[in-house]
Amino acid sequence: MDSGGEFKYSCKTASETLEWIHAIVNFLKPYRFFLDAHVVNFFKERLWVAVDREWMDCLRKEPVDDLLRIPSGVIQDHWPASLKEFVLTLRSLSLPREQADLQKVFPGLQVASLNNVLSQGMNHKKKHEGYLAQVLSFEYQLSVIAIDASSHHGRITDARAEQIKKHYTAKLRRSQLESRGLSTPKTVTCRVLSSDTLKALSNSLLQKDDEKPNNNGVNIDEKPLEGSVGNELTSSLYVNGKPLLVLAGLHACGDLSVTMLRTFIECTDVRAVVSIGCCYNLLSEGIVEADTQCGFPMSKGVKSAGLLLKKNARDLACQSAERWRGLGEAAGLHNFELHAFRAAFQMVLFQHYPEIIIKSPSIGRQGKALRRRHHRRTLVSGADIAESLSQKNCENETSWPAISCTESADAEEGSTCNDAASIYEDSSHCISRNCDTNLTDRYSMFVNFCRSGLHRLGLHNSQDINFSGLWKQAEPFAELIGPYWTLRAALGPVLETLLLLDRLLFLQESSNMVEAVILPIFDPVLSPRNVALIAKKL
């Protein structure tokens, strides 16, 4: 086993960044079929045929855990040389994702630990990343403005801030510093649709702050067109007593990240930017012209390369190699099986409801709920399964967490459900790919999946559909979904690298007086979008 792939690219200068981008673009050209593919069409369009047959013949026999490590650049010695080269080249073209030691990168950096008051109501991921606006305001006592497109979200933010304020007010009182006053985050409700919006907001903040010198900053948070506003953590940005702005975006969604970067370049008062993007699938993407302002491409260099990714490829850039690697065999097989059901269901729609295909239907995630209910029914009559297990010696499946899901045919269309149990344990389901005792079981789950999907789409007449015939067409190739999906997912990190390098190159092209670095600052397992673009004006 090898997880190598020598990292040989740099992005310290515009020319180095462009060289790296060209290497990615040239590598991707022969694999456009992966970028444009939609896995729901796996059976209908026979997507596996486009892949090197030697690769598929090899990987269809591989243990699931080895497949799940492919997106992380891990190869096996017995694989074909061309397959190993593909995986290792992808790894060498991708940005490193291991969390950086910020104390080494930024000597003297002071980081406050997240106390129980600030972390109240946060999940593990949020505790790792921090609740940026309120941490900067309460812990660092910086002037913070929270921007949100939703007045409802703004009210929730304000209510949370008021609860936290009580703790910090008491803390100041105990320290006899009450006269110093307490900085609390303020909320502004607006939609950030362009850099002009942010520039106008920045100017208004500076005007209001002229009489009270504080560092102001604008932070765009993780929902589309929403955000919180944050600050630079030092006082070094005063010029002649005038406060200057720092834009800090913690998982700014879609075009919000690129809007921040354009505002940083265009607005004189914005002196620095920290941008961590997400939701690349929501980026705007337009005709590659020099004066086009879209989410991708931003830089002149990428525009001149003539590359457009399109939505399926941008979706792919959101994949997390680290989370794939950590799934484990049972969860991996479960994912592959659901993809097989969804792809086979696409054949049902294509043959019987072709007009629905044009609308790009979304049926939600009801497949997982169906599987849980199916397993509970199976446990009621476990004798037959116990007999089959004694014959085949299959491994037990692990526990699965409850999820929010679209309900099946006994619910109103569009409703959602949460399973009553937080987990289910199924010690009766065979997960080995060499086990053939569950073919009937899988077929019944496929039929339930289809009926639920049809109901979700408002299609109730399924009596004339030959589910058995369709499943017989799809089932022999179902084992190819795992190899195909993981090979395609391996392109995700390099596509994200391309998007981030495009943003970096945009900054490098814009001015010689901008210093920019790109750095993984979060644990990629907890926070898959962990790469920050950090820039300041010299």
XYZ file of C-alpha atoms in Angstrom:
538
model
C 0.000 0.000 0.000
C 1.275 3.466 -0.881
C -0.143 6.885 -0.065
C 2.668 8.754 -1.781
C 2.472 11.082 -4.713
C 5.282 13.596 -4.487
C 4.051 17.139 -3.949
C 6.021 19.214 -6.447
C 4.058 22.414 -7.010
C 4.194 25.833 -5.360
C 1.960 28.914 -5.405
C 4.174 31.584 -3.846
C 4.117 33.680 -7.019
C 1.620 34.223 -9.832
C 3.835 32.348 -12.312
C 4.115 29.329 -9.987
C 0.376 29.335 -9.346
C -0.340 29.488 -13.069
C 2.069 26.606 -13.732
C 0.199 24.506 -11.168
C -3.159 25.444 -12.722
C -1.970 24.476 -16.217
C -0.767 21.106 -14.884
C -4.241 20.451 -13.449
C -6.041 21.567 -16.609
C -3.858 19.363 -18.811
C -4.322 16.375 -16.527
C -8.109 16.719 -16.472
C -8.598 16.822 -20.252
C -8.689 13.014 -20.821
C -11.081 12.564 -17.890
C -13.808 14.943 -18.945
C -16.198 11.971 -18.947
C -15.802 11.788 -15.157
C -16.362 15.520 -14.690
C -19.542 15.649 -16.768
C -21.050 12.416 -15.449
C -24.133 12.309 -13.260
C -24.038 9.049 -11.309
C -27.845 8.719 -11.339
C -27.362 7.854 -15.024
C -24.865 5.078 -14.226
C -26.983 2.239 -15.660
C -28.927 4.212 -18.240
C -25.791 5.598 -19.917
C -23.469 2.696 -18.998
C -20.979 5.122 -17.493
C -18.474 2.425 -16.549
C -17.731 1.753 -20.230
C -15.775 5.025 -20.475
C -13.319 3.894 -17.784
C -10.240 1.798 -18.582
C -11.501 -1.792 -18.495
C -8.339 -3.030 -16.796
C -9.004 -0.588 -13.947
C -12.595 -1.715 -13.482
C -11.715 -5.413 -13.671
C -9.137 -4.851 -10.964
C -11.210 -2.649 -8.653
C -14.429 -4.665 -8.802
C -12.571 -7.331 -6.784
C -11.019 -4.935 -4.277
C -12.030 -4.750 -0.597
C -14.346 -1.841 0.080
C -11.873 -0.206 2.463
C -9.290 -0.033 -0.342
C -11.830 1.628 -2.631
C -12.672 4.212 0.026
C -9.003 5.184 0.305
C -8.644 5.980 -3.409
C -9.818 9.621 -3.051
C -7.057 10.077 -0.443
C -4.423 8.937 -2.932
C -3.789 5.468 -1.477
C -2.817 2.762 -3.979
C -2.161 -0.984 -3.833
C 0.960 -2.643 -5.213
C -0.919 -5.116 -7.432
C -2.905 -2.463 -9.300
C -2.214 -1.715 -12.981
C 0.581 0.821 -13.428
C -1.695 3.279 -15.226
C -4.217 3.194 -12.365
C -1.507 3.827 -9.786
C -0.195 6.720 -11.853
C -3.705 8.217 -12.087
C -4.256 8.141 -8.322
C -0.767 9.368 -7.376
C -0.833 12.176 -9.932
C -4.134 13.389 -8.533
C -2.602 13.448 -5.073
C 0.454 15.386 -6.255
C -1.784 17.995 -7.936
C -3.976 18.553 -4.864
C -3.402 21.045 -2.089
C -2.217 19.471 1.185
C -5.182 19.093 3.526
C -3.516 18.226 6.844
C -4.234 20.933 9.404
C -1.373 23.442 9.614
C 0.313 24.444 12.852
C -0.804 28.063 12.963
C 1.649 28.931 15.722
C 4.521 28.029 13.402
C 3.031 29.772 10.384
C 2.142 32.937 12.325
C 4.633 33.303 15.208
C 3.142 35.191 18.129
C -0.432 34.378 17.160
C -2.705 34.486 20.204
C -5.614 32.043 20.156
C -8.280 32.089 22.858
C -9.804 28.766 23.842
C -13.541 28.405 23.311
C -15.205 28.498 26.709
C -18.448 26.769 27.668
C -20.459 29.974 27.370
C -19.389 30.707 23.781
C -19.746 27.065 22.763
C -23.281 26.580 24.079
C -25.514 25.017 21.452
C -22.615 24.236 19.096
C -22.079 20.835 17.542
C -18.601 19.272 17.434
C -17.841 20.786 14.031
C -18.772 24.305 15.153
C -16.733 23.941 18.348
C -13.739 23.081 16.187
C -14.230 26.044 13.840
C -15.601 28.591 16.313
C -18.622 30.876 16.150
C -16.612 33.616 14.529
C -18.599 36.816 15.056
C -19.346 36.205 18.736
C -15.889 34.876 19.557
C -14.277 37.990 18.071
C -16.713 40.298 19.810
C -16.868 38.831 23.300
C -13.510 37.124 23.705
C -11.340 39.654 21.843
C -13.561 42.711 22.483
C -13.528 43.820 18.861
C -16.250 45.752 17.077
C -18.320 43.229 15.129
C -21.230 43.663 12.732
C -23.311 40.604 11.806
C -24.780 40.625 8.289
C -27.607 38.246 7.483
C -30.050 37.976 4.603
C -32.711 36.595 6.955
C -34.231 38.735 9.696
C -35.231 35.514 11.483
C -31.613 34.341 11.609
C -30.616 37.821 12.758
C -33.034 37.654 15.677
C -31.651 34.250 16.693
C -28.102 35.624 16.546
C -29.086 38.629 18.659
C -30.847 36.436 21.221
C -27.795 34.208 21.547
C -25.537 37.251 21.902
C -27.727 38.634 24.693
C -27.386 35.384 26.643
C -23.610 35.407 26.242
C -23.454 39.103 27.124
C -24.776 38.386 30.628
C -21.787 36.136 31.340
C -19.214 38.637 30.086
C -20.866 41.554 31.880
C -20.613 39.630 35.136
C -16.988 38.799 34.335
C -16.151 42.491 33.861
C -17.945 43.340 37.103
C -15.885 40.793 39.038
C -12.723 42.199 37.478
C -13.791 45.756 38.333
C -13.553 46.672 34.642
C -17.235 47.438 34.168
C -16.491 51.037 33.213
C -14.554 49.830 30.182
C -17.755 48.783 28.470
C -18.528 45.601 26.589
C -18.357 45.161 22.829
C -21.238 43.086 21.485
C -21.949 42.050 17.900
C -24.501 44.104 15.985
C -26.775 42.712 13.291
C -27.552 44.119 9.843
C -30.076 42.414 7.568
C -29.221 42.716 3.880
C -28.382 40.667 0.787
C -24.790 40.667 -0.410
C -25.213 40.324 -4.159
C -22.062 42.078 -5.357
C -18.858 43.710 -4.217
C -20.695 47.058 -4.485
C -22.953 45.939 -1.632
C -20.011 45.128 0.595
C -18.191 48.349 -0.342
C -21.263 50.441 0.495
C -21.645 48.619 3.803
C -17.947 49.052 4.558
C -18.145 52.792 3.956
C -21.189 53.160 6.193
C -19.490 51.217 8.980
C -16.413 53.406 8.796
C -18.517 56.578 8.897
C -20.380 55.377 11.972
C -17.140 54.340 13.640
C -15.219 57.582 13.109
C -15.970 58.754 16.631
C -15.069 55.413 18.204
C -11.818 53.900 16.884
C -12.226 50.137 16.656
C -11.154 47.605 14.066
C -14.176 46.662 12.008
C -14.395 43.680 9.721
C -16.975 41.929 7.610
C -17.425 38.181 7.899
C -19.695 36.299 5.495
C -20.923 33.140 7.180
C -21.841 29.785 5.713
C -25.382 30.095 4.332
C -26.130 31.521 0.873
C -26.299 35.329 1.049
C -25.917 35.247 4.797
C -23.149 36.029 7.207
C -21.656 37.448 10.340
C -19.186 40.247 10.532
C -15.824 39.868 12.201
C -12.566 41.720 12.864
C -8.843 41.485 12.445
C -7.358 40.254 15.728
C -4.685 42.960 16.069
C -4.679 46.737 16.385
C -2.080 47.228 13.669
C -4.617 48.400 11.084
C -5.056 51.957 12.349
C -3.844 54.663 9.948
C -3.890 58.165 11.416
C -6.414 56.953 13.975
C -8.807 55.677 11.306
C -10.084 52.078 11.621
C -9.564 49.855 8.584
C -11.574 46.813 7.605
C -10.747 43.119 7.471
C -13.073 40.751 5.619
C -13.280 37.330 7.261
C -15.498 34.672 5.707
C -15.963 31.379 7.539
C -17.475 29.069 4.909
C -18.861 31.816 2.724
C -21.253 30.044 0.393
C -20.925 30.040 -3.385
C -20.264 33.474 -4.884
C -19.989 35.137 -1.479
C -16.354 34.057 -1.236
C -15.409 35.605 -4.566
C -17.430 38.734 -3.763
C -15.300 39.157 -0.648
C -12.084 38.851 -2.655
C -13.230 41.408 -5.238
C -14.238 43.780 -2.449
C -10.814 43.354 -0.852
C -9.148 44.430 -4.108
C -11.593 47.219 -4.990
C -12.140 48.823 -1.571
C -9.215 50.911 -0.294
C -10.299 50.657 3.340
C -10.292 46.849 3.337
C -6.747 45.944 4.342
C -6.948 42.160 4.714
C -9.140 39.173 3.951
C -9.500 35.666 5.351
C -11.713 33.529 3.118
C -12.790 29.923 3.611
C -15.269 29.018 0.906
C -17.829 26.257 0.530
C -20.719 25.126 -1.714
C -18.761 25.282 -4.972
C -21.831 23.813 -6.663
C -23.562 27.180 -6.142
C -20.835 29.194 -7.869
C -21.830 31.121 -10.947
C -19.876 30.153 -14.026
C -19.929 32.036 -17.282
C -18.413 32.457 -20.719
C -14.658 32.695 -20.490
C -14.011 36.314 -21.384
C -11.565 38.784 -19.911
C -14.242 41.066 -18.456
C -16.595 38.352 -17.191
C -17.296 38.501 -13.448
C -18.443 35.094 -12.309
C -17.665 32.871 -9.369
C -15.452 30.800 -11.659
C -13.157 31.565 -13.303
C -11.916 34.686 -11.498
C -8.330 34.980 -12.699
C -7.133 36.009 -16.138
C -4.880 32.961 -16.191
C -7.711 30.439 -15.835
C -9.901 32.386 -18.250
C -7.135 32.234 -20.859
C -6.879 28.465 -20.330
C -10.435 28.182 -21.678
C -11.679 25.818 -18.996
C -15.257 25.625 -17.738
C -16.075 23.057 -15.082
C -19.907 23.022 -15.214
C -22.162 22.071 -12.332
C -21.435 18.335 -12.055
C -17.713 19.006 -11.731
C -18.317 21.757 -9.177
C -20.488 19.326 -7.226
C -17.583 16.904 -7.344
C -15.230 19.540 -5.877
C -17.305 19.374 -2.681
C -16.361 15.728 -2.050
C -14.387 14.962 1.121
C -11.624 12.406 0.666
C -11.083 12.281 4.424
C -14.693 11.402 5.138
C -14.751 8.749 2.437
C -11.658 7.175 3.992
C -13.284 7.095 7.418
C -16.578 5.504 6.357
C -15.628 1.874 6.932
C -16.809 -1.190 5.023
C -20.421 -1.280 6.200
C -21.101 2.413 5.589
C -19.256 2.291 2.277
C -21.337 -0.613 0.993
C -24.476 1.095 2.229
C -23.624 4.208 0.210
C -22.815 2.215 -2.904
C -26.076 0.283 -2.587
C -28.143 3.452 -2.328
C -26.393 4.852 -5.397
C -27.263 1.641 -7.232
C -30.926 1.957 -6.228
C -31.027 5.590 -7.317
C -29.381 4.836 -10.658
C -31.774 1.944 -11.298
C -34.690 4.205 -10.354
C -33.489 6.602 -13.033
C -34.146 3.815 -15.552
C -37.706 3.551 -14.220
C -38.214 7.263 -14.793
C -36.582 7.152 -18.215
C -38.788 4.319 -19.465
C -42.099 5.264 -17.861
C -41.944 8.987 -17.053
C -39.493 10.574 -19.543
C -41.107 13.981 -19.065
C -39.945 13.933 -15.414
C -36.297 13.423 -16.401
C -36.261 16.809 -18.131
C -37.045 18.461 -14.791
C -33.971 16.911 -13.077
C -36.052 15.387 -10.271
C -34.912 15.336 -6.655
C -36.374 12.589 -4.506
C -34.629 13.469 -1.267
C -32.866 10.937 0.922
C -35.724 8.609 1.692
C -33.673 5.565 0.669
C -31.979 5.438 4.058
C -35.293 5.560 5.897
C -36.633 2.752 3.748
C -33.636 0.641 4.586
C -34.062 1.163 8.327
C -37.734 0.225 8.215
C -36.926 -2.780 6.066
C -34.336 -3.996 8.565
C -36.764 -3.651 11.464
C -39.303 -5.807 9.625
C -36.537 -8.302 8.899
C -35.670 -8.591 12.591
C -39.245 -9.689 13.363
C -38.730 -12.862 11.358
C -35.064 -13.463 12.047
C -35.132 -17.254 11.954
C -34.663 -17.548 8.203
C -31.886 -14.961 8.244
C -30.145 -16.707 11.127
C -30.142 -19.879 9.054
C -28.629 -18.107 6.060
C -25.991 -16.499 8.286
C -24.976 -19.865 9.672
C -24.424 -21.030 6.094
C -22.528 -17.994 4.798
C -20.588 -16.661 7.836
C -21.146 -13.000 6.949
C -19.985 -10.052 9.018
C -22.415 -7.991 11.054
C -23.358 -4.506 9.997
C -22.557 -1.630 12.328
C -25.017 0.814 13.871
C -26.382 3.629 11.730
C -27.321 7.076 13.012
C -30.823 8.376 12.501
C -31.146 10.988 9.762
C -33.708 13.449 8.538
C -35.385 11.846 5.567
C -38.225 12.072 3.092
C -41.107 9.886 4.221
C -42.443 7.006 2.129
C -45.855 6.487 0.582
C -47.786 6.713 3.835
C -46.912 10.385 4.307
C -47.941 13.610 2.637
C -45.820 14.548 -0.358
C -42.866 16.699 0.601
C -43.072 15.905 4.308
C -40.021 14.851 6.273
C -39.505 12.528 9.175
C -36.971 11.800 11.834
C -36.668 8.190 12.878
C -37.722 7.676 16.469
C -34.642 5.625 17.299
C -31.313 7.400 17.371
C -29.604 4.330 15.977
C -30.579 0.938 14.730
C -28.536 -2.182 15.129
C -28.840 -4.803 12.449
C -26.951 -7.923 13.344
C -28.703 -9.853 10.616
C -27.686 -8.155 7.375
C -24.908 -9.645 5.279
C -22.515 -7.000 3.935
C -19.931 -9.125 2.198
C -19.866 -8.694 -1.569
C -19.234 -12.426 -1.853
C -22.506 -13.214 -0.110
C -25.422 -13.986 -2.447
C -28.148 -14.713 0.098
C -29.607 -11.211 -0.030
C -30.446 -10.865 -3.714
C -34.170 -11.116 -3.004
C -33.708 -8.823 -0.025
C -31.978 -6.177 -2.169
C -34.654 -6.467 -4.856
C -37.425 -5.826 -2.319
C -35.524 -2.769 -1.031
C -35.155 -1.540 -4.623
C -38.899 -1.868 -5.198
C -39.636 0.028 -1.979
C -37.102 2.674 -2.962
C -38.816 3.122 -6.333
C -42.319 3.284 -4.930
C -41.258 5.843 -2.368
C -39.431 7.850 -5.024
C -42.478 7.807 -7.303
C -44.659 8.983 -4.454
C -42.169 11.752 -3.661
C -42.536 12.923 -7.274
C -46.320 12.699 -7.147
C -46.429 9.627 -9.417
C -48.690 6.941 -7.943
C -49.494 4.543 -10.809
C -46.729 1.944 -10.563
C -48.763 -1.181 -11.352
C -47.480 -1.526 -14.928
C -43.788 -1.094 -14.106
C -41.683 -4.229 -14.478
C -39.424 -3.633 -11.471
C -38.068 -7.177 -11.680
C -36.990 -6.793 -15.297
C -35.325 -3.441 -14.652
C -33.468 -4.757 -11.618
C -32.235 -7.763 -13.598
C -30.766 -5.346 -16.150
C -29.036 -3.248 -13.509
C -28.022 -5.716 -10.810
C -25.146 -7.472 -12.702
C -23.356 -4.109 -12.972
C -24.192 -2.829 -9.473
C -20.808 -3.912 -8.125
C -19.149 -1.453 -10.527
C -20.729 1.537 -8.795
C -18.198 1.447 -5.935
C -15.103 1.493 -8.189
C -16.622 4.117 -10.480
C -17.761 6.371 -7.659
C -14.419 6.308 -5.824
C -12.380 6.898 -8.998
C -14.581 9.874 -9.784
C -14.472 11.116 -6.178
C -10.654 11.057 -6.384
C -10.952 14.031 -8.758
C -12.717 16.080 -6.068
C -9.601 17.332 -4.202
C -7.859 18.421 -7.397
C -10.989 20.244 -8.604
C -11.219 22.087 -5.292
C -7.512 22.893 -5.641
C -8.193 24.400 -9.067
C -10.998 26.582 -7.701
C -8.851 27.822 -4.820
C -5.779 28.440 -6.982
C -7.960 30.463 -9.358
C -8.909 32.717 -6.433
C -5.310 32.986 -5.283
C -4.133 33.838 -8.793
C -6.811 36.532 -9.028
C -5.264 38.235 -6.001
C -1.728 37.751 -7.286
C -2.654 39.240 -10.661
C -4.466 42.207 -9.131
C -1.602 43.924 -7.350
C 2.072 43.599 -6.457
C 1.146 45.130 -3.123
C -0.904 42.127 -2.000
C 0.617 39.290 -0.028
C -1.474 36.106 -0.109
C -1.126 32.564 1.217
C -3.318 29.492 1.089
C -3.435 27.330 4.185
C -5.419 24.396 5.675
C -6.479 25.647 9.111
C -9.077 23.084 10.252
C -9.109 19.329 10.752
C -10.310 18.079 7.321
C -12.368 15.279 8.890
C -14.369 17.653 11.084
C -14.413 20.485 8.537
C -13.841 19.251 4.959
C -13.693 22.793 3.549
C -10.620 23.578 5.628
C -8.419 25.659 3.304
C -8.193 29.385 4.030
C -7.091 32.082 1.594
C -5.390 34.767 3.684
C -4.262 38.054 2.131
C -3.212 41.529 3.202
C -2.273 44.747 1.473
C 1.335 45.803 2.010
